[in-house]
Coordinates of C-alpha atoms and ligand atoms in Angstrom, one line a residue:
M1 CA -22.2 -21.0 12.4
K2 CA -18.8 -22.8 12.3
A3 CA -16.0 -20.4 13.3
P4 CA -13.3 -20.2 10.6
P5 CA -9.8 -21.1 12.0
P6 CA -7.7 -18.7 13.4
P7 CA -5.3 -16.6 11.4
A8 CA -1.8 -18.5 12.6
A9 CA -2.5 -21.4 14.2
P10 CA -1.3 -21.3 17.9
E11 CA 2.0 -23.0 17.1
T12 CA 3.0 -20.8 15.3
P13 CA 6.7 -20.1 16.1
S14 CA 8.0 -17.1 17.6
F15 CA 10.7 -15.2 15.7
D16 CA 13.2 -15.9 18.6
A17 CA 12.0 -19.8 18.2
L18 CA 13.0 -19.4 14.6
G19 CA 16.5 -19.1 15.6
L20 CA 16.7 -15.2 14.4
K21 CA 19.9 -13.5 15.9
P22 CA 18.9 -11.4 19.0
D23 CA 19.3 -8.1 17.5
L24 CA 16.8 -9.1 14.5
V25 CA 14.1 -10.4 17.0
E26 CA 14.8 -6.8 19.0
A27 CA 14.4 -4.9 15.8
L28 CA 10.9 -6.7 14.8
T29 CA 9.5 -6.3 18.5
A30 CA 10.3 -2.7 18.1
L31 CA 8.4 -2.4 14.8
G32 CA 5.6 -3.9 17.0
Y33 CA 5.4 -7.5 15.1
E34 CA 3.8 -9.9 17.3
E35 CA 4.5 -12.8 15.4
P36 CA 5.2 -14.3 11.7
T37 CA 2.9 -13.9 8.8
P38 CA 2.1 -17.2 7.6
I39 CA 4.7 -16.3 4.2
Q40 CA 7.5 -15.9 7.2
A41 CA 6.4 -18.9 8.8
A42 CA 6.6 -20.9 5.6
A43 CA 9.9 -19.3 4.4
L44 CA 11.9 -18.5 7.2
P45 CA 13.0 -21.8 8.1
P46 CA 14.3 -23.1 4.7
L47 CA 15.7 -19.5 3.7
L48 CA 17.5 -19.7 7.4
A49 CA 19.1 -23.1 6.3
Q50 CA 20.1 -21.5 3.2
K51 CA 17.9 -23.4 0.8
D52 CA 16.6 -21.7 -2.5
L53 CA 12.9 -20.6 -2.4
L54 CA 10.2 -20.2 -4.9
G55 CA 7.3 -18.0 -2.9
I56 CA 4.1 -16.9 -4.2
A57 CA 3.1 -14.4 -2.2
A58 CA 1.5 -10.8 -3.4
T59 CA 2.4 -7.3 -1.6
G60 CA 0.8 -7.2 1.6
T61 CA 1.8 -10.4 3.1
G62 CA 5.0 -9.9 4.9
K63 CA 7.2 -10.9 2.2
T64 CA 9.6 -8.4 2.7
A65 CA 11.0 -9.4 5.8
A66 CA 10.6 -13.3 4.9
F67 CA 13.6 -12.6 2.9
S68 CA 15.0 -10.0 4.6
L69 CA 15.8 -11.5 7.7
P70 CA 17.7 -14.7 6.7
L71 CA 19.5 -12.6 4.8
L72 CA 20.5 -10.3 7.4
Q73 CA 21.1 -13.1 9.6
H74 CA 23.4 -14.4 7.0
L75 CA 25.6 -11.0 6.1
K76 CA 28.6 -10.5 7.9
P77 CA 28.6 -6.4 7.9
G78 CA 31.3 -4.7 6.1
A79 CA 32.7 -7.8 4.5
A80 CA 31.8 -6.4 1.0
A81 CA 34.8 -5.3 -1.2
P82 CA 34.7 -2.1 -3.1
H83 CA 31.9 -2.0 -6.1
S84 CA 30.7 -5.2 -4.3
T85 CA 28.0 -6.6 -2.3
S86 CA 27.1 -9.6 -0.3
A87 CA 23.2 -9.7 -1.0
L88 CA 21.2 -8.3 -4.1
V89 CA 17.7 -8.1 -4.1
L90 CA 16.0 -6.8 -7.7
V91 CA 12.5 -5.2 -7.7
P92 CA 10.5 -4.0 -10.6
T93 CA 10.1 -0.1 -9.6
R94 CA 11.9 2.7 -8.4
E95 CA 9.2 2.7 -5.4
L96 CA 9.8 -0.8 -4.4
A97 CA 13.6 -0.5 -4.0
M98 CA 13.1 2.7 -1.8
Q99 CA 10.5 0.6 0.3
V100 CA 12.4 -2.6 0.4
S101 CA 15.7 -1.0 1.0
E102 CA 14.2 1.0 4.1
A103 CA 12.5 -2.1 5.5
I104 CA 16.4 -3.9 5.5
H105 CA 17.4 -0.7 7.0
R106 CA 15.0 -1.1 10.2
Y107 CA 15.5 -4.5 10.3
G108 CA 19.4 -4.7 10.4
Q109 CA 19.9 -1.4 12.2
K110 CA 21.3 -2.9 15.0
L111 CA 23.6 -5.3 13.3
G112 CA 25.4 -2.4 11.4
V113 CA 24.5 -3.4 7.8
S114 CA 24.7 -1.0 4.9
V115 CA 21.9 -1.0 2.4
L116 CA 21.7 1.0 -1.2
P117 CA 18.9 1.4 -3.3
L118 CA 19.9 1.7 -6.7
Y119 CA 17.2 2.7 -9.2
G120 CA 17.1 5.3 -12.3
G121 CA 16.4 9.0 -12.1
Q122 CA 18.6 9.0 -8.9
E123 CA 21.4 11.1 -8.7
I124 CA 24.4 8.9 -9.9
G125 CA 27.2 10.5 -7.8
R126 CA 26.2 9.1 -4.6
Q127 CA 25.4 5.8 -6.2
L128 CA 29.0 5.9 -7.2
R129 CA 30.5 7.1 -3.9
V130 CA 29.0 4.4 -1.8
L131 CA 29.4 1.7 -4.5
K132 CA 32.9 2.3 -4.1
R133 CA 33.2 1.5 -0.5
G134 CA 31.4 -1.6 -1.0
V135 CA 27.9 -1.9 0.3
D136 CA 26.2 -5.3 2.3
V137 CA 22.7 -4.7 0.5
I138 CA 21.6 -3.6 -2.9
V139 CA 18.4 -3.6 -3.7
A140 CA 18.0 -2.3 -7.4
T141 CA 15.7 -1.9 -10.5
P142 CA 17.4 -4.4 -13.4
G143 CA 18.0 -1.7 -15.7
R144 CA 20.0 0.5 -13.1
A145 CA 21.9 -2.6 -11.9
L146 CA 22.8 -3.6 -15.4
D147 CA 23.8 0.0 -16.0
H148 CA 26.6 -0.4 -13.0
L149 CA 27.7 -3.7 -13.9
R150 CA 28.5 -2.5 -17.6
R151 CA 30.5 0.4 -16.1
K152 CA 32.3 -1.9 -14.0
T153 CA 30.8 0.5 -10.8
L154 CA 29.4 -2.9 -9.5
K155 CA 30.5 -6.4 -9.2
L156 CA 28.5 -9.3 -8.3
D157 CA 31.0 -12.2 -8.1
Q158 CA 30.7 -12.0 -4.1
V159 CA 26.9 -12.1 -3.7
Q160 CA 25.8 -14.8 -1.6
T161 CA 22.1 -14.2 -1.7
V162 CA 20.2 -13.2 -4.4
V163 CA 16.3 -12.2 -3.9
L164 CA 13.9 -11.6 -7.0
D165 CA 11.3 -9.6 -5.4
E166 CA 7.7 -9.4 -8.0
A167 CA 9.3 -11.4 -10.4
D168 CA 6.0 -11.5 -12.4
E169 CA 6.3 -7.7 -12.3
M170 CA 9.7 -7.4 -13.7
L171 CA 8.9 -9.9 -16.5
D172 CA 5.6 -7.5 -17.3
M173 CA 8.3 -5.1 -17.7
G174 CA 10.3 -6.5 -20.0
F175 CA 13.2 -7.1 -17.8
A176 CA 13.5 -10.6 -18.6
D177 CA 16.7 -10.4 -20.4
D178 CA 18.2 -7.7 -17.8
L179 CA 17.5 -10.3 -15.4
E180 CA 19.1 -13.4 -17.0
A181 CA 22.3 -11.0 -17.6
I182 CA 22.4 -9.9 -14.0
L183 CA 22.1 -13.9 -12.4
S184 CA 25.0 -14.6 -15.3
E185 CA 27.3 -12.3 -13.3
T186 CA 26.3 -13.8 -9.8
P187 CA 28.2 -16.9 -7.8
E188 CA 26.7 -20.1 -9.2
Q189 CA 26.9 -21.4 -5.3
R190 CA 24.8 -18.0 -4.2
Q191 CA 21.6 -18.4 -2.7
T192 CA 18.6 -17.4 -4.7
A193 CA 14.8 -16.5 -3.5
L194 CA 12.1 -15.8 -6.1
F195 CA 8.8 -14.3 -5.1
S196 CA 6.2 -13.5 -7.0
A197 CA 2.1 -13.0 -6.9
T198 CA 1.6 -15.7 -9.8
L199 CA 3.3 -18.2 -11.3
P200 CA 3.1 -18.1 -14.8
P201 CA 5.1 -20.3 -17.0
R202 CA 7.6 -17.8 -17.8
I203 CA 8.5 -17.5 -14.2
A204 CA 8.4 -21.4 -13.5
S205 CA 11.2 -21.5 -16.4
I206 CA 13.3 -19.0 -14.8
A207 CA 12.6 -20.6 -11.3
E208 CA 13.7 -24.1 -13.3
R209 CA 16.9 -22.5 -14.6
H210 CA 18.4 -20.4 -11.7
L211 CA 17.1 -21.9 -8.6
H212 CA 18.6 -25.0 -6.8
E213 CA 16.0 -27.7 -5.6
P214 CA 13.9 -24.6 -4.3
V215 CA 11.5 -25.2 -1.5
R216 CA 8.0 -24.2 -2.7
V217 CA 5.8 -21.8 -0.7
R218 CA 2.0 -20.7 -1.5
I219 CA 0.3 -19.0 1.3
A220 CA -3.6 -18.8 0.1
K221 CA -5.4 -22.0 0.1
E222 CA -7.9 -22.2 -2.7
K223 CA -11.3 -21.9 -1.2
L224 CA -13.1 -22.2 1.8
E225 CA -15.2 -25.0 2.6
A226 CA -19.2 -24.6 2.6
G227 CA -20.8 -22.9 5.5
E228 CA -17.2 -21.4 6.3
M229 CA -17.9 -17.9 5.5
P230 CA -20.2 -15.6 7.9
R231 CA -23.1 -13.9 6.7
V232 CA -21.0 -10.3 6.4
R233 CA -21.4 -7.3 4.0
Q234 CA -18.2 -6.6 2.8
T235 CA -16.7 -3.3 1.3
A236 CA -13.6 -2.0 0.6
Y237 CA -12.1 1.6 0.3
I238 CA -8.9 2.3 -1.5
V239 CA -6.9 5.1 0.2
P240 CA -3.2 6.4 0.0
R241 CA -1.7 5.9 3.3
A242 CA -2.0 9.6 4.3
F243 CA -5.7 9.4 4.3
K244 CA -6.4 6.1 5.9
I245 CA -7.3 7.5 9.5
A246 CA -9.4 10.4 8.3
T247 CA -11.2 7.9 5.7
L248 CA -11.6 5.4 8.5
G249 CA -13.1 8.4 10.8
R250 CA -15.6 9.3 7.9
V251 CA -16.5 5.8 7.2
L252 CA -17.2 5.2 11.3
D253 CA -19.2 8.6 11.2
L254 CA -21.4 7.3 8.4
E255 CA -21.8 3.9 9.7
S256 CA -22.1 4.8 13.1
P257 CA -21.6 1.0 14.6
T258 CA -22.7 0.5 18.2
A259 CA -18.9 -1.4 18.7
A260 CA -16.6 -1.9 16.3
I261 CA -13.1 -3.9 16.4
V262 CA -10.6 -2.0 14.2
F263 CA -7.6 -4.4 13.3
C264 CA -4.2 -3.2 12.7
R265 CA -0.9 -5.1 11.9
T266 CA 1.5 -3.9 14.6
R267 CA 1.6 -2.7 18.1
T268 CA 2.7 0.6 17.1
E269 CA -0.2 1.1 14.7
V270 CA -2.5 0.0 17.3
D271 CA -1.2 2.5 19.9
E272 CA -0.9 5.4 17.2
L273 CA -4.6 5.0 15.9
T274 CA -5.9 4.7 19.5
T275 CA -4.5 8.0 20.5
S276 CA -5.6 9.4 17.0
L277 CA -9.3 8.1 17.3
N278 CA -9.6 9.4 20.8
G279 CA -8.3 13.0 19.8
R280 CA -11.4 12.6 17.6
G281 CA -14.1 12.2 20.1
W282 CA -14.1 8.5 19.8
R283 CA -14.0 5.9 23.1
A284 CA -11.2 3.9 21.7
H285 CA -9.2 1.3 23.6
A286 CA -5.9 -0.6 22.3
L287 CA -5.6 -4.3 22.8
H288 CA -2.3 -5.7 21.9
G289 CA 0.0 -8.4 22.8
G290 CA 2.8 -5.8 24.6
M291 CA -0.2 -4.9 27.3
S292 CA 0.0 -7.2 30.5
Q293 CA -2.9 -9.7 31.2
E294 CA -4.5 -7.6 33.5
Q295 CA -4.4 -4.5 31.3
R296 CA -6.0 -6.6 28.3
D297 CA -8.7 -7.8 30.7
R298 CA -9.8 -4.3 31.9
V299 CA -10.2 -3.1 28.1
I300 CA -12.1 -6.2 27.2
K301 CA -14.4 -5.6 29.9
Q302 CA -14.9 -2.1 29.7
F303 CA -15.7 -2.7 25.7
K304 CA -18.2 -5.5 26.7
S305 CA -20.0 -3.2 29.0
Q306 CA -20.4 -0.5 26.5
A307 CA -17.9 1.7 28.1
A308 CA -15.9 2.2 25.2
D309 CA -17.2 2.1 21.3
L310 CA -14.1 0.9 19.7
L311 CA -11.3 -2.1 20.2
I312 CA -8.5 -1.4 18.4
A313 CA -6.3 -4.8 18.0
T314 CA -3.9 -6.7 16.6
D315 CA -4.7 -10.5 15.5
V316 CA -3.0 -12.0 18.2
A317 CA -4.5 -10.2 21.1
A318 CA -8.1 -10.2 19.6
R319 CA -7.7 -14.4 19.1
G320 CA -10.4 -16.0 20.9
L321 CA -12.4 -13.0 21.8
D322 CA -16.1 -13.6 21.4
I323 CA -18.2 -10.2 21.9
P324 CA -21.8 -10.3 20.5
R325 CA -22.9 -6.8 20.7
L326 CA -20.1 -6.5 17.7
T327 CA -21.6 -4.6 14.5
H328 CA -18.6 -3.8 12.4
V329 CA -15.1 -5.2 11.8
V330 CA -12.6 -2.8 10.2
N331 CA -9.6 -4.1 8.5
F332 CA -7.4 -1.1 9.1
D333 CA -4.8 -3.0 7.1
V334 CA -5.5 -5.6 5.0
P335 CA -4.4 -9.0 7.1
N336 CA -1.3 -10.4 6.0
A337 CA -3.0 -13.6 4.8
P338 CA -6.4 -14.1 3.4
E339 CA -7.6 -16.5 6.0
A340 CA -7.0 -14.0 8.9
Y341 CA -9.3 -11.6 7.0
V342 CA -12.0 -14.6 7.4
H343 CA -11.3 -15.0 10.8
R344 CA -11.4 -11.1 11.7
I345 CA -14.8 -10.9 9.9
G346 CA -16.3 -14.2 11.8
R347 CA -16.5 -12.1 14.8
T348 CA -19.1 -9.9 13.6
G349 CA -22.4 -11.3 11.8
R350 CA -23.3 -13.5 14.7
A351 CA -26.6 -14.9 15.7
G352 CA -28.2 -14.8 12.4
R353 CA -27.6 -10.7 12.3
E354 CA -26.1 -9.4 9.4
G355 CA -22.6 -8.0 10.5
V356 CA -20.3 -5.2 8.6
A357 CA -16.9 -5.9 7.4
I358 CA -15.0 -2.8 6.4
T359 CA -11.1 -2.9 4.6
L360 CA -8.9 -0.3 4.0
L361 CA -6.3 -0.7 1.8
E362 CA -3.7 1.4 -0.2
P363 CA -3.4 1.2 -4.0
R364 CA -0.7 -1.4 -4.1
E365 CA -2.7 -3.8 -2.0
H366 CA -5.3 -4.9 -4.6
R367 CA -4.0 -7.9 -5.3
L368 CA -4.7 -9.0 -1.6
L369 CA -8.4 -8.5 -1.9
R370 CA -8.4 -10.9 -5.3
N371 CA -6.7 -13.5 -3.0
I372 CA -9.2 -13.0 -0.2
E373 CA -12.2 -13.1 -2.8
R374 CA -10.5 -16.2 -4.2
L375 CA -10.6 -18.0 -1.2
T376 CA -13.9 -16.8 0.3
G377 CA -15.7 -17.2 -3.3
Q378 CA -17.1 -13.7 -2.2
R379 CA -17.1 -10.4 -3.8
I380 CA -15.8 -7.6 -1.8
E381 CA -17.5 -4.1 -3.4
V382 CA -15.0 -1.4 -3.3
S383 CA -16.7 1.3 -3.0
A384 CA -15.9 5.5 -3.3
V385 CA -14.4 7.0 -0.1
P386 CA -17.7 8.8 1.3
T387 CA -17.2 12.6 0.6
V388 CA -17.4 15.5 2.8
S389 CA -20.9 16.4 1.3
D390 CA -22.0 12.5 2.4
L391 CA -20.8 13.2 5.5
R392 CA -23.0 16.4 6.1
A393 CA -26.3 14.8 4.6
R394 CA -25.4 12.3 6.8
R395 CA -25.2 14.2 9.6
L396 CA -28.1 16.1 8.8
E397 CA -30.1 12.9 8.4
M398 CA -29.4 12.3 11.9
I399 CA -29.9 15.9 13.2
R400 CA -33.7 15.5 11.3
S401 CA -34.3 12.1 13.2
S402 CA -33.6 13.6 16.5
L403 CA -35.9 16.6 15.8
R404 CA -38.6 14.3 14.9
E405 CA -37.8 12.3 18.2
T406 CA -38.0 15.5 20.3
L407 CA -41.3 16.7 18.6
V408 CA -43.1 13.4 19.2
G409 CA -41.6 13.5 22.7
G410 CA -43.0 17.1 23.5
E411 CA -42.3 19.3 26.6
L412 CA -41.2 21.8 24.5
D413 CA -43.2 24.7 26.5
A414 CA -39.8 26.0 28.1
F415 CA -38.6 26.6 24.7
R416 CA -41.6 27.9 22.7
G417 CA -41.3 31.5 24.0
I418 CA -37.9 31.8 22.2
A419 CA -39.3 30.7 18.9
E420 CA -42.4 33.0 19.7
D421 CA -40.1 36.0 20.4
L422 CA -38.3 35.5 17.7
S423 CA -41.1 34.9 14.9
G424 CA -42.1 38.7 15.5
E425 CA -38.6 39.7 13.7
F426 CA -38.5 36.4 11.5
S427 CA -40.1 33.6 9.7
V428 CA -40.9 30.4 11.8
M429 CA -39.6 28.8 8.9
D430 CA -35.8 30.3 9.5
V431 CA -36.0 30.3 13.3
A432 CA -36.3 26.7 12.8
A433 CA -33.6 26.5 10.1
A434 CA -31.5 28.5 12.5
A435 CA -31.6 26.1 15.1
I436 CA -30.3 23.3 12.9
K437 CA -27.7 25.0 11.8
L438 CA -26.6 25.5 15.1
L439 CA -27.3 22.0 16.2
Q440 CA -25.3 21.1 13.2
E441 CA -22.3 23.3 14.1
K442 CA -22.0 21.7 17.6
E443 CA -22.0 18.4 15.8
D444 CA -18.9 19.6 13.5
E445 CA -16.9 20.9 16.8
G446 CA -13.7 18.7 16.9
K447 CA -14.4 16.9 13.7
D448 CA -12.7 19.5 11.3
T449 CA -10.2 17.2 10.1
A450 CA -12.5 14.9 8.9
D451 CA -14.2 17.3 6.3
Q452 CA -10.9 17.6 4.6
E453 CA -11.8 16.4 0.9
I454 CA -10.0 12.6 0.6
P455 CA -8.5 11.7 -2.9
Q456 CA -10.5 8.7 -4.6
V457 CA -8.8 6.1 -6.0
S458 CA -10.0 3.6 -8.5
A459 CA -8.9 -0.3 -8.3
P460 CA -6.2 -0.5 -10.5
A461 CA -6.6 -2.9 -13.8
E462 CA -5.8 -6.3 -13.1
R463 CA -3.0 -6.6 -15.5
K464 CA -1.2 -3.7 -16.8
F465 CA 0.3 -4.7 -19.8
P466 CA -2.3 -6.7 -21.6
R467 CA -0.6 -8.8 -24.2
T468 CA -3.0 -8.3 -27.3
E469 CA -2.6 -5.1 -29.4
R470 CA -5.7 -3.0 -29.3
S471 CA -7.2 -2.9 -33.1
G472 CA -8.1 1.1 -34.1
P473 CA -6.8 4.1 -33.4
P474 CA -3.6 4.6 -31.1
G475 CA -4.3 6.2 -28.4
R476 CA -2.7 8.8 -26.6
F477 CA -0.2 7.0 -25.0
A478 CA 0.8 5.3 -28.0
D479 CA 2.2 8.3 -29.3
R480 CA 3.6 9.6 -26.4
G481 CA 7.2 9.9 -28.4
A482 CA 5.1 12.9 -30.1
E483 CA 4.8 14.6 -26.9
R484 CA 8.3 14.8 -26.2
P485 CA 10.7 17.7 -26.1
S486 CA 12.6 18.1 -28.9
R487 CA 16.0 18.2 -26.9
G488 CA 17.3 14.8 -25.7
P489 CA 16.6 11.5 -27.2
R490 CA 13.2 9.8 -27.4
T491 CA 14.5 7.1 -25.4
A492 CA 12.4 7.6 -22.0
D493 CA 9.1 6.8 -24.7
R494 CA 8.4 3.3 -23.7
G495 CA 8.1 1.9 -27.3
E496 CA 12.0 2.2 -28.0
R497 CA 14.3 0.6 -26.3
P498 CA 17.4 2.6 -25.6
E499 CA 21.0 1.5 -26.2
R500 CA 22.2 0.2 -22.8
G501 CA 24.9 2.7 -22.6
E502 CA 22.2 5.7 -22.6
R503 CA 20.4 4.7 -19.9
S504 CA 22.4 5.7 -16.4
E505 CA 21.4 9.1 -16.3
R506 CA 17.9 8.9 -17.1
G507 CA 14.8 7.8 -15.3
E508 CA 13.3 5.1 -14.1
R509 CA 10.9 5.3 -17.2
S510 CA 13.6 4.9 -19.5
E511 CA 14.8 2.2 -18.0
R512 CA 11.4 0.4 -18.6
A513 CA 11.3 0.0 -22.3
P514 CA 10.3 -3.8 -22.7
A515 CA 10.1 -4.6 -26.5
R516 CA 6.5 -5.1 -26.4
P517 CA 3.8 -3.4 -29.2
Q518 CA 2.7 0.1 -28.5
R519 CA -0.7 0.2 -27.5
A520 CA -3.3 2.5 -26.2
P521 CA -4.4 2.3 -22.4
E522 CA -7.6 1.1 -21.4
W523 CA -8.8 4.6 -19.5
N524 CA -9.8 7.9 -20.6
V525 CA -6.8 10.5 -20.2
T526 CA -6.3 13.7 -18.6
R527 CA -3.5 16.1 -19.0
L528 CA -2.2 17.5 -15.9
F529 CA 0.1 21.0 -16.1
I530 CA 2.5 21.2 -13.4
G531 CA 4.1 24.8 -12.9
A532 CA 7.9 23.7 -12.8
G533 CA 9.9 22.8 -15.9
R534 CA 13.6 22.2 -17.3
T535 CA 14.7 25.1 -15.9
A536 CA 13.6 23.9 -12.1
G537 CA 15.6 20.5 -13.0
M538 CA 12.4 18.4 -13.6
R539 CA 13.1 14.9 -15.4
P540 CA 10.4 12.8 -15.9
A541 CA 11.4 10.7 -13.5
D542 CA 10.8 13.3 -10.5
L543 CA 7.0 13.4 -12.2
V544 CA 6.9 9.7 -12.0
G545 CA 8.0 9.5 -8.9
A546 CA 5.8 11.7 -7.0
I547 CA 3.0 10.7 -8.6
A548 CA 3.6 7.4 -7.9
G549 CA 4.7 7.7 -4.3
E550 CA 2.5 10.6 -3.4
A551 CA -1.0 9.6 -5.4
G552 CA -0.5 5.8 -5.0
L553 CA -0.9 5.5 -8.8
E554 CA 1.2 2.6 -10.6
S555 CA 3.7 4.4 -12.6
S556 CA 2.6 2.0 -15.3
R557 CA -0.6 3.9 -15.5
I558 CA 1.1 7.3 -16.3
G559 CA 1.3 8.3 -19.9
A560 CA 2.9 10.8 -22.1
I561 CA 5.3 13.3 -20.4
H562 CA 6.5 16.7 -21.8
I563 CA 8.7 19.0 -20.0
A564 CA 9.1 22.4 -21.4
D565 CA 11.3 25.2 -19.9
M566 CA 9.2 26.6 -17.5
Y567 CA 6.4 23.7 -17.0
S568 CA 5.6 20.1 -17.7
I569 CA 2.4 18.3 -18.9
V570 CA 1.4 14.5 -17.7
E571 CA -1.0 12.6 -18.8
V572 CA -2.9 10.6 -16.3
P573 CA -5.9 8.5 -16.2
E574 CA -9.0 10.7 -15.8
P575 CA -10.4 8.7 -12.8
D576 CA -7.4 9.0 -10.8
A577 CA -6.9 13.1 -12.2
A578 CA -8.2 14.9 -9.2
R579 CA -6.5 12.9 -6.3
I580 CA -3.3 13.1 -8.0
I581 CA -4.0 17.1 -8.2
S582 CA -4.3 17.0 -4.6
A583 CA -1.7 14.5 -3.6
L584 CA 0.8 16.9 -5.7
K585 CA -0.9 20.2 -4.0
G586 CA 0.0 18.6 -0.4
S587 CA 3.6 17.6 -1.5
T588 CA 6.8 19.2 -3.4
L589 CA 8.3 18.8 -6.4
R590 CA 12.0 19.1 -6.5
G591 CA 12.2 20.7 -3.3
R592 CA 9.3 22.8 -3.7
K593 CA 5.8 23.9 -3.7
V594 CA 4.6 24.0 -7.4
T595 CA 1.0 24.7 -9.5
V596 CA -0.8 21.6 -10.5
R597 CA -3.9 21.7 -12.4
R598 CA -6.1 20.5 -15.1
D599 CA -4.3 21.3 -18.5
T600 CA -6.9 23.7 -20.3
R601 CA -5.0 24.5 -23.5
D602 CA -6.2 22.5 -26.8
Ligands
AMP1 P1 5.2 -6.3 2.8 O1 4.2 -7.9 2.1 O2 7.0 -7.0 2.8 O3 5.0 -5.1 1.9 O4 4.5 -5.8 4.5 C1 3.2 -5.7 4.0 C2 3.0 -4.8 5.5 O5 3.2 -5.9 6.8 C3 4.5 -3.7 6.1 O6 3.6 -2.9 6.5 C4 5.1 -4.7 7.3 O7 5.6 -3.7 8.2 C5 3.9 -5.6 7.9 N1 4.5 -6.8 8.3 C6 5.5 -7.6 8.0 N2 6.0 -8.2 8.5 C7 5.2 -8.3 9.9 C8 4.7 -9.3 11.1 N3 5.4 -10.2 11.1 N4 3.6 -8.8 11.7 C9 3.0 -7.8 11.6 N5 3.0 -6.8 10.6 C10 4.0 -7.4 9.7

């Protein structure tokens, strides 16, 4: 079988060779990044040369670093005048604003760069205080950025770099006019980078008007040649980050691989996961570029000689590795490029045997799966995470096989005496059952954490806002305004666009009031009861933030929110309800634990 090409060719330049400042390179090394991802290798040179860029890349490809590193390279920290900023990153959601500003903070920490996320629902006092001093980088949702522009608490005349991240999502959410208004306040000579997962005509038109002779970068190649795909059973599990290790442990328990490689994106992840799996009874060894050649050779030798079951590796360290006894490849993280996926899974399924490829992805990363499927022309089945009872059933199944083997093997005389003794007092059937129970308890030892229930996440719908209006009676989401408390305006209602001036104190949802037809959701809806309401200071944005952040549900899938004095009700898709309840129970809302359950009232 023809081996697919490696994920990043050996000539991929190092971060150092790309000309990044030593402080930035050091930050990346500390994060465990071994080499640029394909989008970084393609986008960094033009962006570092201060050219405009149109990048077609989904979340999970490493695009945040692709636009953040050049922006940081060019910044003069502390140069922004009061109320001004040197770089503006616009993102569609509050969650992404937080995520991107954290990433920029981490990359730019050594440079002393100040970063401020601006999104609806956040306490405005702090935003005003920081803005007043001036801030190097602002990461904002369009609605909130516009609020500050109109209040004159934010000025964009000193902006040197603008990034539009997930531009297609921003348009889907009705932010087109806001984007135009914001861009018109920035200087003509700025550098602009636009990233989008897709390139519909509306994005092309924005790029046409606002980018100056942009360099175009698209990472996924369209399709593999016939024969390039190995014969591998491919399964994916969608899980929130917090449950990834538990899911991995459970899937490994069920699959019982003879030998598996588990791929991670960074050295840090490799080290953490190795420690964690060894603590759970696996024989796991780490393999990454931070280890000496001698250490790496030793690990590979041990793995080949069956002294280890699992190799936890980065792509770079595992490049060129050929291990015939490998039965499973696990992507603990979806690789940053679809080609890397093909290369990884090509390591199993050799010599005509069927291999198994397992991928764990976080809810936001589902688009990466589509990219991979487009490249390979094969479907990856998204399976439900095995439940505790699946696991128990599997363990019992294994006990049954061991018992059969032992019965067939004979030589039981030494034990028959005990069975005979007990048979005077108990039935032989009960004696056998008790022996099985003991065996099972022994099996379960040290595996206690694996037995927590893992929330089930369904794959998100491909398009979040279908453009056609559904006929028939409106669903619950369509009349969410009717659910609102009488107090306060109905502006958090998605179907009604609030007056600009009213926006600032409300949550993220009130920012996203696109002028699009009301419609019914495509899923069944469940109401959740949350045991805290207005008196506890609860706001719609808190609930949206918690559900999106803790349970990984896209905020566009959250329905009507009703906040009463002592409790709140929120509508969520039925298939996600159990997972949301379990995630919220494990976290705090407005700083405290609250009751969360299905709403049983009519
Ligand atoms: P993004 O597409 O920017 O959301 O990045 C997806 C994930 O890839 C994040 O967890 C990043 O920390 C990680 N990442 C970005 N660049 C690299 C790299 N060069 N090597 C390893 N991991 C990376």
